[in-house]
Amino acid sequence: MEELLEQLLEDCRHYTAQGKLANYIPELTKGNINDLGIYVVRSDGRHYQAGDYNKQFSIQSIVKPILLLLGLMDNGVDYVRSKIGVEATGKPFDAINVTDQQLLSDHLNPMVNMGAIAMCTLVKGADYQERFQRLLELTRLLAGNPDIQVDEAVYLSEKRTGNKNRALAFLLKSSGMIDDNVEQVLDCYFRACSIKVSCKDLANIGFALTNRGKMLQTDERLFPSQYARYVNAILMTCGMYDGSGDFAVKVGVPAKSGVGGGIMAVVPTRMGIGIFSPGLDDKGNSLAGIKVLERLSQRMYLSIF
Ligand code: GLU
């Protein structure tokens, strides 16, 4: 398996430089476009890795499924569903034109920015610091890594330049869909996106979703399997933004990308996969990362379809 991963990285290495580093968050332009790594955790407990699997990068939108999970753990399915819809938007991650009519909860999706910003308000906590801390703790638990921290430089960079996200948050506020102080909600969102992870962390988080809430090492159940079904279904339909249909056809497993260059893939009952390559395609998905996943899916018959 390790040989296969090495081979796939070799075959796809030339794609890394064809992508572009995200530049709307200035700190992300400091990434190395040539990085490429993969980590796979299988249901028998074995794990395999290749390339730059140890490098750290900001989780960015891959925090959205964790945020959704925490929202579900705090409020249950019915309440979350009543506040934030589940339809694929077919739009870019930061789309503002989700509807020409009045904005409704059904226009939101937890895997795109506006829905994820709204999701921050559903997390329980005395204040937004506590809410974020709970999200960080859940991320550490799912990844089995108590050392996960925030990348302060990315957080500050995103907070300084995140005016599109501010616009989305104010739109939510003006539509009566969030009540709280917009800057506090956004601060939680920006911090969430700036959590630093590696391919191994993403593979472990993905594994918890494939295993429907049960942790590999301890067999402890962290969340009900119903929540994994909910999250995985939305990952399948909207996890790769407006590239989700193409990804479903070519790879065929629930997955989430982030503009930091990470992809977390969830192969139901079989494996969690973490990939990193910071060069992005025009949809904001890791270009070489998708190529590696396409080949891995073909070689190992991963598609669920
Ligand atoms: N922090 C990024 C933003 O909100 C996340 C986008 C992404 O990873 O797709 O713009």
PDB file of C-alpha atoms and ligand atoms in Angstrom:
ATOM      1  CA  MET A   1       0.000   0.000   0.000  1.00  0.00           C
ATOM      2  CA  GLU A   2       2.815   2.386   0.892  1.00  0.00           C
ATOM      3  CA  GLU A   3       4.400   1.645  -2.476  1.00  0.00           C
ATOM      4  CA  LEU A   4       1.131   2.429  -4.216  1.00  0.00           C
ATOM      5  CA  LEU A   5       0.901   5.771  -2.398  1.00  0.00           C
ATOM      6  CA  GLU A   6       4.510   6.648  -3.295  1.00  0.00           C
ATOM      7  CA  GLN A   7       3.791   5.775  -6.907  1.00  0.00           C
ATOM      8  CA  LEU A   8       0.608   7.862  -7.031  1.00  0.00           C
ATOM      9  CA  LEU A   9       2.426  10.888  -5.597  1.00  0.00           C
ATOM     10  CA  GLU A  10       5.175  10.442  -8.149  1.00  0.00           C
ATOM     11  CA  ASP A  11       2.639  10.218 -10.997  1.00  0.00           C
ATOM     12  CA  CYS A  12       0.802  13.332  -9.804  1.00  0.00           C
ATOM     13  CA  ARG A  13       3.712  15.500  -8.686  1.00  0.00           C
ATOM     14  CA  HIS A  14       3.732  17.486 -11.918  1.00  0.00           C
ATOM     15  CA  TYR A  15       0.211  18.711 -11.154  1.00  0.00           C
ATOM     16  CA  THR A  16       1.290  20.559  -7.997  1.00  0.00           C
ATOM     17  CA  ALA A  17       2.692  23.562  -9.849  1.00  0.00           C
ATOM     18  CA  GLN A  18      -0.378  23.753 -12.103  1.00  0.00           C
ATOM     19  CA  GLY A  19      -2.447  24.930  -9.139  1.00  0.00           C
ATOM     20  CA  LYS A  20      -2.371  28.364  -7.511  1.00  0.00           C
ATOM     21  CA  LEU A  21      -1.850  29.215  -3.856  1.00  0.00           C
ATOM     22  CA  ALA A  22      -4.888  30.979  -2.348  1.00  0.00           C
ATOM     23  CA  ASN A  23      -3.954  34.654  -2.326  1.00  0.00           C
ATOM     24  CA  TYR A  24      -7.075  36.291  -0.921  1.00  0.00           C
ATOM     25  CA  ILE A  25      -5.733  35.261   2.510  1.00  0.00           C
ATOM     26  CA  PRO A  26      -2.225  36.811   2.219  1.00  0.00           C
ATOM     27  CA  GLU A  27      -0.597  34.420   4.706  1.00  0.00           C
ATOM     28  CA  LEU A  28      -1.498  31.429   2.528  1.00  0.00           C
ATOM     29  CA  THR A  29       0.763  32.698  -0.272  1.00  0.00           C
ATOM     30  CA  LYS A  30       3.721  31.641   1.911  1.00  0.00           C
ATOM     31  CA  GLY A  31       2.927  27.950   1.261  1.00  0.00           C
ATOM     32  CA  ASN A  32       5.237  25.768  -0.836  1.00  0.00           C
ATOM     33  CA  ILE A  33       3.455  24.920  -4.085  1.00  0.00           C
ATOM     34  CA  ASN A  34       5.524  21.711  -4.445  1.00  0.00           C
ATOM     35  CA  ASP A  35       4.267  20.096  -1.237  1.00  0.00           C
ATOM     36  CA  LEU A  36       2.327  16.872  -1.715  1.00  0.00           C
ATOM     37  CA  GLY A  37       1.479  14.351   0.991  1.00  0.00           C
ATOM     38  CA  ILE A  38      -1.016  11.634   1.866  1.00  0.00           C
ATOM     39  CA  TYR A  39      -1.986   9.636   4.967  1.00  0.00           C
ATOM     40  CA  VAL A  40      -4.454   6.741   4.980  1.00  0.00           C
ATOM     41  CA  VAL A  41      -6.022   5.084   8.040  1.00  0.00           C
ATOM     42  CA  ARG A  42      -7.759   1.788   7.325  1.00  0.00           C
ATOM     43  CA  SER A  43     -10.525   0.158   9.331  1.00  0.00           C
ATOM     44  CA  ASP A  44      -8.177  -2.657  10.421  1.00  0.00           C
ATOM     45  CA  GLY A  45      -6.146   0.008  12.224  1.00  0.00           C
ATOM     46  CA  ARG A  46      -3.265   0.034   9.763  1.00  0.00           C
ATOM     47  CA  HIS A  47      -2.023   3.323   8.421  1.00  0.00           C
ATOM     48  CA  TYR A  48       0.074   4.245   5.418  1.00  0.00           C
ATOM     49  CA  GLN A  49       1.692   7.487   4.382  1.00  0.00           C
ATOM     50  CA  ALA A  50       3.836   9.101   1.701  1.00  0.00           C
ATOM     51  CA  GLY A  51       5.360  12.438   0.778  1.00  0.00           C
ATOM     52  CA  ASP A  52       4.809  15.544   2.906  1.00  0.00           C
ATOM     53  CA  TYR A  53       2.275  13.855   5.170  1.00  0.00           C
ATOM     54  CA  ASN A  54       3.791  15.449   8.255  1.00  0.00           C
ATOM     55  CA  LYS A  55       3.607  19.080   7.128  1.00  0.00           C
ATOM     56  CA  GLN A  56       1.155  21.341   8.881  1.00  0.00           C
ATOM     57  CA  PHE A  57      -1.292  23.619   7.114  1.00  0.00           C
ATOM     58  CA  SER A  58      -4.459  25.487   8.046  1.00  0.00           C
ATOM     59  CA  ILE A  59      -7.586  23.359   8.026  1.00  0.00           C
ATOM     60  CA  GLN A  60      -9.695  26.097   6.381  1.00  0.00           C
ATOM     61  CA  SER A  61     -13.032  24.726   5.194  1.00  0.00           C
ATOM     62  CA  ILE A  62     -12.302  21.186   6.363  1.00  0.00           C
ATOM     63  CA  VAL A  63     -13.341  22.500   9.770  1.00  0.00           C
ATOM     64  CA  LYS A  64     -16.904  22.839   8.417  1.00  0.00           C
ATOM     65  CA  PRO A  65     -17.848  19.153   8.912  1.00  0.00           C
ATOM     66  CA  ILE A  66     -16.437  19.321  12.458  1.00  0.00           C
ATOM     67  CA  LEU A  67     -18.434  22.477  13.123  1.00  0.00           C
ATOM     68  CA  LEU A  68     -21.547  20.748  11.775  1.00  0.00           C
ATOM     69  CA  LEU A  69     -20.853  17.722  13.960  1.00  0.00           C
ATOM     70  CA  LEU A  70     -20.580  19.916  17.041  1.00  0.00           C
ATOM     71  CA  GLY A  71     -23.776  21.735  16.050  1.00  0.00           C
ATOM     72  CA  LEU A  72     -25.526  18.350  15.816  1.00  0.00           C
ATOM     73  CA  MET A  73     -24.063  17.138  19.120  1.00  0.00           C
ATOM     74  CA  ASP A  74     -25.281  20.322  20.834  1.00  0.00           C
ATOM     75  CA  ASN A  75     -28.729  20.613  19.256  1.00  0.00           C
ATOM     76  CA  GLY A  76     -29.748  17.390  17.471  1.00  0.00           C
ATOM     77  CA  VAL A  77     -30.674  16.916  13.818  1.00  0.00           C
ATOM     78  CA  ASP A  78     -34.108  18.569  13.783  1.00  0.00           C
ATOM     79  CA  TYR A  79     -32.985  21.879  15.241  1.00  0.00           C
ATOM     80  CA  VAL A  80     -29.870  22.137  13.050  1.00  0.00           C
ATOM     81  CA  ARG A  81     -31.914  21.233   9.974  1.00  0.00           C
ATOM     82  CA  SER A  82     -34.496  23.903  10.814  1.00  0.00           C
ATOM     83  CA  LYS A  83     -31.781  26.592  10.906  1.00  0.00           C
ATOM     84  CA  ILE A  84     -29.431  25.535   8.109  1.00  0.00           C
ATOM     85  CA  GLY A  85     -30.429  23.741   4.902  1.00  0.00           C
ATOM     86  CA  VAL A  86     -28.723  20.827   3.165  1.00  0.00           C
ATOM     87  CA  GLU A  87     -29.146  21.489  -0.549  1.00  0.00           C
ATOM     88  CA  ALA A  88     -25.980  21.652  -2.653  1.00  0.00           C
ATOM     89  CA  THR A  89     -25.532  25.261  -3.727  1.00  0.00           C
ATOM     90  CA  GLY A  90     -23.612  24.629  -6.963  1.00  0.00           C
ATOM     91  CA  LYS A  91     -21.899  27.931  -6.144  1.00  0.00           C
ATOM     92  CA  PRO A  92     -18.382  28.919  -5.083  1.00  0.00           C
ATOM     93  CA  PHE A  93     -17.558  28.637  -1.366  1.00  0.00           C
ATOM     94  CA  ASP A  94     -18.033  32.350  -0.653  1.00  0.00           C
ATOM     95  CA  ALA A  95     -20.980  32.956  -2.996  1.00  0.00           C
ATOM     96  CA  ILE A  96     -23.166  35.811  -1.937  1.00  0.00           C
ATOM     97  CA  ASN A  97     -25.817  35.402  -4.619  1.00  0.00           C
ATOM     98  CA  VAL A  98     -27.356  32.237  -3.192  1.00  0.00           C
ATOM     99  CA  THR A  99     -30.833  33.525  -3.920  1.00  0.00           C
ATOM    100  CA  ASP A 100     -32.545  36.381  -5.671  1.00  0.00           C
ATOM    101  CA  GLN A 101     -35.391  36.222  -3.198  1.00  0.00           C
ATOM    102  CA  GLN A 102     -35.471  36.630   0.549  1.00  0.00           C
ATOM    103  CA  LEU A 103     -32.703  34.626   2.236  1.00  0.00           C
ATOM    104  CA  LEU A 104     -34.113  31.535   3.992  1.00  0.00           C
ATOM    105  CA  SER A 105     -32.469  28.824   6.080  1.00  0.00           C
ATOM    106  CA  ASP A 106     -32.992  26.408   3.184  1.00  0.00           C
ATOM    107  CA  HIS A 107     -30.625  28.553   1.103  1.00  0.00           C
ATOM    108  CA  LEU A 108     -27.780  27.841   3.521  1.00  0.00           C
ATOM    109  CA  ASN A 109     -25.517  24.794   3.462  1.00  0.00           C
ATOM    110  CA  PRO A 110     -23.090  23.990   6.315  1.00  0.00           C
ATOM    111  CA  MET A 111     -20.261  23.265   3.820  1.00  0.00           C
ATOM    112  CA  VAL A 112     -20.201  26.750   2.292  1.00  0.00           C
ATOM    113  CA  ASN A 113     -19.218  29.917   4.095  1.00  0.00           C
ATOM    114  CA  MET A 114     -22.560  31.509   4.861  1.00  0.00           C
ATOM    115  CA  GLY A 115     -23.960  28.287   6.353  1.00  0.00           C
ATOM    116  CA  ALA A 116     -20.767  27.649   8.324  1.00  0.00           C
ATOM    117  CA  ILE A 117     -20.778  31.177   9.746  1.00  0.00           C
ATOM    118  CA  ALA A 118     -24.394  30.628  10.838  1.00  0.00           C
ATOM    119  CA  MET A 119     -23.366  27.252  12.302  1.00  0.00           C
ATOM    120  CA  CYS A 120     -20.971  29.027  14.717  1.00  0.00           C
ATOM    121  CA  THR A 121     -24.050  30.537  16.404  1.00  0.00           C
ATOM    122  CA  LEU A 122     -25.501  27.059  17.077  1.00  0.00           C
ATOM    123  CA  VAL A 123     -22.459  25.867  19.053  1.00  0.00           C
ATOM    124  CA  LYS A 124     -23.090  26.064  22.782  1.00  0.00           C
ATOM    125  CA  GLY A 125     -20.886  28.139  25.082  1.00  0.00           C
ATOM    126  CA  ALA A 126     -21.029  31.134  27.435  1.00  0.00           C
ATOM    127  CA  ASP A 127     -19.220  33.274  24.858  1.00  0.00           C
ATOM    128  CA  TYR A 128     -17.524  32.870  21.497  1.00  0.00           C
ATOM    129  CA  GLN A 129     -14.188  32.066  23.107  1.00  0.00           C
ATOM    130  CA  GLU A 130     -15.739  29.093  24.865  1.00  0.00           C
ATOM    131  CA  ARG A 131     -17.572  28.019  21.708  1.00  0.00           C
ATOM    132  CA  PHE A 132     -14.311  28.070  19.751  1.00  0.00           C
ATOM    133  CA  GLN A 133     -12.486  26.220  22.524  1.00  0.00           C
ATOM    134  CA  ARG A 134     -15.110  23.446  22.375  1.00  0.00           C
ATOM    135  CA  LEU A 135     -14.638  23.199  18.600  1.00  0.00           C
ATOM    136  CA  LEU A 136     -10.857  22.991  19.036  1.00  0.00           C
ATOM    137  CA  GLU A 137     -11.249  20.265  21.686  1.00  0.00           C
ATOM    138  CA  LEU A 138     -13.511  18.220  19.399  1.00  0.00           C
ATOM    139  CA  THR A 139     -11.003  18.594  16.555  1.00  0.00           C
ATOM    140  CA  ARG A 140      -8.220  17.331  18.850  1.00  0.00           C
ATOM    141  CA  LEU A 141     -10.335  14.384  20.000  1.00  0.00           C
ATOM    142  CA  LEU A 142     -11.341  13.348  16.477  1.00  0.00           C
ATOM    143  CA  ALA A 143      -7.757  13.650  15.251  1.00  0.00           C
ATOM    144  CA  GLY A 144      -6.374  11.879  18.340  1.00  0.00           C
ATOM    145  CA  ASN A 145      -3.929  14.765  18.614  1.00  0.00           C
ATOM    146  CA  PRO A 146      -4.040  16.924  21.770  1.00  0.00           C
ATOM    147  CA  ASP A 147      -1.342  19.233  20.355  1.00  0.00           C
ATOM    148  CA  ILE A 148      -3.461  20.793  17.596  1.00  0.00           C
ATOM    149  CA  GLN A 149      -3.281  24.615  17.780  1.00  0.00           C
ATOM    150  CA  VAL A 150      -4.371  27.676  15.852  1.00  0.00           C
ATOM    151  CA  ASP A 151      -1.996  29.209  13.299  1.00  0.00           C
ATOM    152  CA  GLU A 152      -2.029  32.757  14.685  1.00  0.00           C
ATOM    153  CA  ALA A 153      -0.536  34.323  11.543  1.00  0.00           C
ATOM    154  CA  VAL A 154      -3.223  32.778   9.318  1.00  0.00           C
ATOM    155  CA  TYR A 155      -5.932  33.784  11.798  1.00  0.00           C
ATOM    156  CA  LEU A 156      -4.780  37.426  11.853  1.00  0.00           C
ATOM    157  CA  SER A 157      -4.356  37.493   8.083  1.00  0.00           C
ATOM    158  CA  GLU A 158      -7.857  36.152   7.567  1.00  0.00           C
ATOM    159  CA  LYS A 159      -9.387  38.481  10.147  1.00  0.00           C
ATOM    160  CA  ARG A 160      -7.710  41.473   8.508  1.00  0.00           C
ATOM    161  CA  THR A 161      -8.813  40.655   4.974  1.00  0.00           C
ATOM    162  CA  GLY A 162     -12.037  38.670   5.443  1.00  0.00           C
ATOM    163  CA  ASN A 163     -14.422  41.329   4.178  1.00  0.00           C
ATOM    164  CA  LYS A 164     -16.365  38.984   1.910  1.00  0.00           C
ATOM    165  CA  ASN A 165     -17.092  36.830   4.946  1.00  0.00           C
ATOM    166  CA  ARG A 166     -18.107  39.990   6.825  1.00  0.00           C
ATOM    167  CA  ALA A 167     -20.552  40.765   4.035  1.00  0.00           C
ATOM    168  CA  LEU A 168     -21.992  37.239   4.285  1.00  0.00           C
ATOM    169  CA  ALA A 169     -22.332  37.545   8.062  1.00  0.00           C
ATOM    170  CA  PHE A 170     -24.067  40.934   7.812  1.00  0.00           C
ATOM    171  CA  LEU A 171     -26.436  39.491   5.219  1.00  0.00           C
ATOM    172  CA  LEU A 172     -27.309  36.729   7.696  1.00  0.00           C
ATOM    173  CA  LYS A 173     -27.838  39.349  10.384  1.00  0.00           C
ATOM    174  CA  SER A 174     -30.003  41.578   8.209  1.00  0.00           C
ATOM    175  CA  SER A 175     -32.124  38.552   7.266  1.00  0.00           C
ATOM    176  CA  GLY A 176     -32.669  37.782  10.950  1.00  0.00           C
ATOM    177  CA  MET A 177     -30.804  34.488  10.684  1.00  0.00           C
ATOM    178  CA  ILE A 178     -28.217  35.330  13.309  1.00  0.00           C
ATOM    179  CA  ASP A 179     -28.753  37.463  16.412  1.00  0.00           C
ATOM    180  CA  ASP A 180     -25.264  37.648  17.863  1.00  0.00           C
ATOM    181  CA  ASN A 181     -22.537  40.258  17.409  1.00  0.00           C
ATOM    182  CA  VAL A 182     -21.209  39.796  13.872  1.00  0.00           C
ATOM    183  CA  GLU A 183     -17.516  40.386  14.713  1.00  0.00           C
ATOM    184  CA  GLN A 184     -17.652  37.832  17.541  1.00  0.00           C
ATOM    185  CA  VAL A 185     -19.268  35.215  15.314  1.00  0.00           C
ATOM    186  CA  LEU A 186     -16.691  35.903  12.595  1.00  0.00           C
ATOM    187  CA  ASP A 187     -13.833  35.751  15.070  1.00  0.00           C
ATOM    188  CA  CYS A 188     -14.911  32.207  15.942  1.00  0.00           C
ATOM    189  CA  TYR A 189     -15.180  31.348  12.210  1.00  0.00           C
ATOM    190  CA  PHE A 190     -11.745  32.816  11.352  1.00  0.00           C
ATOM    191  CA  ARG A 191     -10.094  31.014  14.252  1.00  0.00           C
ATOM    192  CA  ALA A 192     -11.811  27.785  13.228  1.00  0.00           C
ATOM    193  CA  CYS A 193     -10.424  28.065   9.677  1.00  0.00           C
ATOM    194  CA  SER A 194      -6.928  28.710  11.062  1.00  0.00           C
ATOM    195  CA  ILE A 195      -6.600  25.478  13.048  1.00  0.00           C
ATOM    196  CA  LYS A 196      -3.315  23.830  12.057  1.00  0.00           C
ATOM    197  CA  VAL A 197      -3.449  20.171  10.987  1.00  0.00           C
ATOM    198  CA  SER A 198      -1.478  17.538   9.072  1.00  0.00           C
ATOM    199  CA  CYS A 199      -2.573  14.816   6.638  1.00  0.00           C
ATOM    200  CA  LYS A 200      -2.528  12.383   9.567  1.00  0.00           C
ATOM    201  CA  ASP A 201      -4.958  14.559  11.555  1.00  0.00           C
ATOM    202  CA  LEU A 202      -7.324  14.761   8.569  1.00  0.00           C
ATOM    203  CA  ALA A 203      -7.142  11.003   7.962  1.00  0.00           C
ATOM    204  CA  ASN A 204      -8.046  10.328  11.604  1.00  0.00           C
ATOM    205  CA  ILE A 205     -10.947  12.810  11.534  1.00  0.00           C
ATOM    206  CA  GLY A 206     -12.138  11.227   8.281  1.00  0.00           C
ATOM    207  CA  PHE A 207     -11.832   7.817   9.890  1.00  0.00           C
ATOM    208  CA  ALA A 208     -14.140   8.843  12.769  1.00  0.00           C
ATOM    209  CA  LEU A 209     -16.727   9.739  10.111  1.00  0.00           C
ATOM    210  CA  THR A 210     -16.298   6.451   8.202  1.00  0.00           C
ATOM    211  CA  ASN A 211     -16.559   4.558  11.475  1.00  0.00           C
ATOM    212  CA  ARG A 212     -19.730   6.495  12.356  1.00  0.00           C
ATOM    213  CA  GLY A 213     -18.472   8.031  15.548  1.00  0.00           C
ATOM    214  CA  LYS A 214     -16.403   5.198  17.026  1.00  0.00           C
ATOM    215  CA  MET A 215     -12.758   5.926  17.706  1.00  0.00           C
ATOM    216  CA  LEU A 216     -10.257   3.466  16.280  1.00  0.00           C
ATOM    217  CA  GLN A 217      -7.946   2.973  19.243  1.00  0.00           C
ATOM    218  CA  THR A 218     -10.440   2.987  22.096  1.00  0.00           C
ATOM    219  CA  ASP A 219     -13.674   1.897  20.405  1.00  0.00           C
ATOM    220  CA  GLU A 220     -15.216   4.767  22.354  1.00  0.00           C
ATOM    221  CA  ARG A 221     -18.252   6.351  20.664  1.00  0.00           C
ATOM    222  CA  LEU A 222     -17.802  10.110  20.273  1.00  0.00           C
ATOM    223  CA  PHE A 223     -21.063  10.828  18.479  1.00  0.00           C
ATOM    224  CA  PRO A 224     -24.173   8.916  17.312  1.00  0.00           C
ATOM    225  CA  SER A 225     -23.891   7.186  13.923  1.00  0.00           C
ATOM    226  CA  GLN A 226     -26.903   9.181  12.720  1.00  0.00           C
ATOM    227  CA  TYR A 227     -24.745  12.330  12.828  1.00  0.00           C
ATOM    228  CA  ALA A 228     -22.052  10.721  10.685  1.00  0.00           C
ATOM    229  CA  ARG A 229     -24.716   9.841   8.099  1.00  0.00           C
ATOM    230  CA  TYR A 230     -25.904  13.455   8.112  1.00  0.00           C
ATOM    231  CA  VAL A 231     -22.400  14.921   7.743  1.00  0.00           C
ATOM    232  CA  ASN A 232     -21.249  12.386   5.123  1.00  0.00           C
ATOM    233  CA  ALA A 233     -24.331  12.956   2.977  1.00  0.00           C
ATOM    234  CA  ILE A 234     -23.659  16.695   2.863  1.00  0.00           C
ATOM    235  CA  LEU A 235     -19.949  16.070   2.173  1.00  0.00           C
ATOM    236  CA  MET A 236     -20.955  13.911  -0.784  1.00  0.00           C
ATOM    237  CA  THR A 237     -23.257  16.541  -2.283  1.00  0.00           C
ATOM    238  CA  CYS A 238     -21.429  19.763  -1.396  1.00  0.00           C
ATOM    239  CA  GLY A 239     -18.033  19.028   0.201  1.00  0.00           C
ATOM    240  CA  MET A 240     -16.070  20.053  -2.895  1.00  0.00           C
ATOM    241  CA  TYR A 241     -18.201  23.150  -3.561  1.00  0.00           C
ATOM    242  CA  ASP A 242     -19.202  23.613  -7.195  1.00  0.00           C
ATOM    243  CA  GLY A 243     -16.795  20.799  -8.072  1.00  0.00           C
ATOM    244  CA  SER A 244     -18.806  18.245  -6.043  1.00  0.00           C
ATOM    245  CA  GLY A 245     -20.595  16.667  -9.015  1.00  0.00           C
ATOM    246  CA  ASP A 246     -17.372  16.172 -10.924  1.00  0.00           C
ATOM    247  CA  PHE A 247     -15.697  14.776  -7.805  1.00  0.00           C
ATOM    248  CA  ALA A 248     -18.625  12.378  -7.235  1.00  0.00           C
ATOM    249  CA  VAL A 249     -18.243  11.036 -10.771  1.00  0.00           C
ATOM    250  CA  LYS A 250     -14.448  10.762 -10.684  1.00  0.00           C
ATOM    251  CA  VAL A 251     -13.723   9.778  -7.064  1.00  0.00           C
ATOM    252  CA  GLY A 252     -17.108   8.883  -5.599  1.00  0.00           C
ATOM    253  CA  VAL A 253     -16.623   9.305  -1.845  1.00  0.00           C
ATOM    254  CA  PRO A 254     -17.666  11.993   0.673  1.00  0.00           C
ATOM    255  CA  ALA A 255     -14.860  14.546   1.015  1.00  0.00           C
ATOM    256  CA  LYS A 256     -14.106  18.093   2.105  1.00  0.00           C
ATOM    257  CA  SER A 257     -11.524  20.474   0.732  1.00  0.00           C
ATOM    258  CA  GLY A 258      -9.996  23.635   2.179  1.00  0.00           C
ATOM    259  CA  VAL A 259      -8.170  26.534   0.549  1.00  0.00           C
ATOM    260  CA  GLY A 260      -5.112  25.669   2.682  1.00  0.00           C
ATOM    261  CA  GLY A 261      -4.653  22.750   0.259  1.00  0.00           C
ATOM    262  CA  GLY A 262      -6.035  19.942   2.397  1.00  0.00           C
ATOM    263  CA  ILE A 263      -8.619  17.338   1.437  1.00  0.00           C
ATOM    264  CA  MET A 264     -10.238  14.938   3.894  1.00  0.00           C
ATOM    265  CA  ALA A 265     -11.886  11.936   2.268  1.00  0.00           C
ATOM    266  CA  VAL A 266     -14.252   9.527   3.985  1.00  0.00           C
ATOM    267  CA  VAL A 267     -14.465   6.063   2.418  1.00  0.00           C
ATOM    268  CA  PRO A 268     -17.444   4.532   4.232  1.00  0.00           C
ATOM    269  CA  THR A 269     -16.465   1.515   6.396  1.00  0.00           C
ATOM    270  CA  ARG A 270     -13.028   1.354   4.724  1.00  0.00           C
ATOM    271  CA  MET A 271     -10.717   4.297   5.329  1.00  0.00           C
ATOM    272  CA  GLY A 272     -10.089   7.921   6.267  1.00  0.00           C
ATOM    273  CA  ILE A 273      -7.731   9.811   3.954  1.00  0.00           C
ATOM    274  CA  GLY A 274      -5.848  13.084   4.450  1.00  0.00           C
ATOM    275  CA  ILE A 275      -4.152  14.777   1.492  1.00  0.00           C
ATOM    276  CA  PHE A 276      -2.190  18.001   1.241  1.00  0.00           C
ATOM    277  CA  SER A 277      -1.060  19.990  -1.755  1.00  0.00           C
ATOM    278  CA  PRO A 278      -1.601  23.763  -1.608  1.00  0.00           C
ATOM    279  CA  GLY A 279      -1.922  24.499  -5.337  1.00  0.00           C
ATOM    280  CA  LEU A 280      -5.650  25.033  -5.948  1.00  0.00           C
ATOM    281  CA  ASP A 281      -7.837  24.658  -9.017  1.00  0.00           C
ATOM    282  CA  ASP A 282     -10.278  27.396 -10.053  1.00  0.00           C
ATOM    283  CA  LYS A 283     -12.893  26.096  -7.594  1.00  0.00           C
ATOM    284  CA  GLY A 284     -10.533  26.369  -4.613  1.00  0.00           C
ATOM    285  CA  ASN A 285      -9.870  22.620  -4.359  1.00  0.00           C
ATOM    286  CA  SER A 286      -6.374  21.095  -4.190  1.00  0.00           C
ATOM    287  CA  LEU A 287      -5.572  20.317  -7.827  1.00  0.00           C
ATOM    288  CA  ALA A 288      -2.937  17.621  -7.332  1.00  0.00           C
ATOM    289  CA  GLY A 289      -4.856  16.313  -4.292  1.00  0.00           C
ATOM    290  CA  ILE A 290      -7.879  15.538  -6.459  1.00  0.00           C
ATOM    291  CA  LYS A 291      -5.675  13.874  -9.082  1.00  0.00           C
ATOM    292  CA  VAL A 292      -4.164  11.596  -6.418  1.00  0.00           C
ATOM    293  CA  LEU A 293      -7.619  10.722  -5.091  1.00  0.00           C
ATOM    294  CA  GLU A 294      -8.927   9.954  -8.587  1.00  0.00           C
ATOM    295  CA  ARG A 295      -6.126   7.475  -9.152  1.00  0.00           C
ATOM    296  CA  LEU A 296      -6.401   5.950  -5.676  1.00  0.00           C
ATOM    297  CA  SER A 297     -10.144   5.517  -6.158  1.00  0.00           C
ATOM    298  CA  GLN A 298      -9.621   3.751  -9.489  1.00  0.00           C
ATOM    299  CA  ARG A 299      -6.885   1.483  -8.148  1.00  0.00           C
ATOM    300  CA  MET A 300      -8.760   0.507  -4.976  1.00  0.00           C
ATOM    301  CA  TYR A 301     -12.375   0.692  -6.207  1.00  0.00           C
ATOM    302  CA  LEU A 302     -13.232   3.296  -3.607  1.00  0.00           C
ATOM    303  CA  SER A 303     -16.277   4.840  -5.296  1.00  0.00           C
ATOM    304  CA  ILE A 304     -19.479   4.124  -3.391  1.00  0.00           C
ATOM    305  CA  PHE A 305     -21.482   4.176  -6.627  1.00  0.00           C
TER     306      PHE A 305
HETATM  307  N1  GLU B   1     -11.308  30.578   5.527  1.00  0.00           N
HETATM  308  C1  GLU B   1     -11.738  30.444   4.173  1.00  0.00           C
HETATM  309  C2  GLU B   1     -12.789  31.473   3.888  1.00  0.00           C
HETATM  310  O1  GLU B   1     -13.671  31.607   4.654  1.00  0.00           O
HETATM  311  C3  GLU B   1     -12.260  29.072   3.954  1.00  0.00           C
HETATM  312  C4  GLU B   1     -12.584  28.798   2.518  1.00  0.00           C
HETATM  313  C5  GLU B   1     -12.203  27.409   2.076  1.00  0.00           C
HETATM  314  O2  GLU B   1     -11.368  26.738   2.637  1.00  0.00           O
HETATM  315  O3  GLU B   1     -12.774  26.971   1.080  1.00  0.00           O
HETATM  316  O4  GLU B   1     -12.776  32.173   2.950  1.00  0.00           O
END
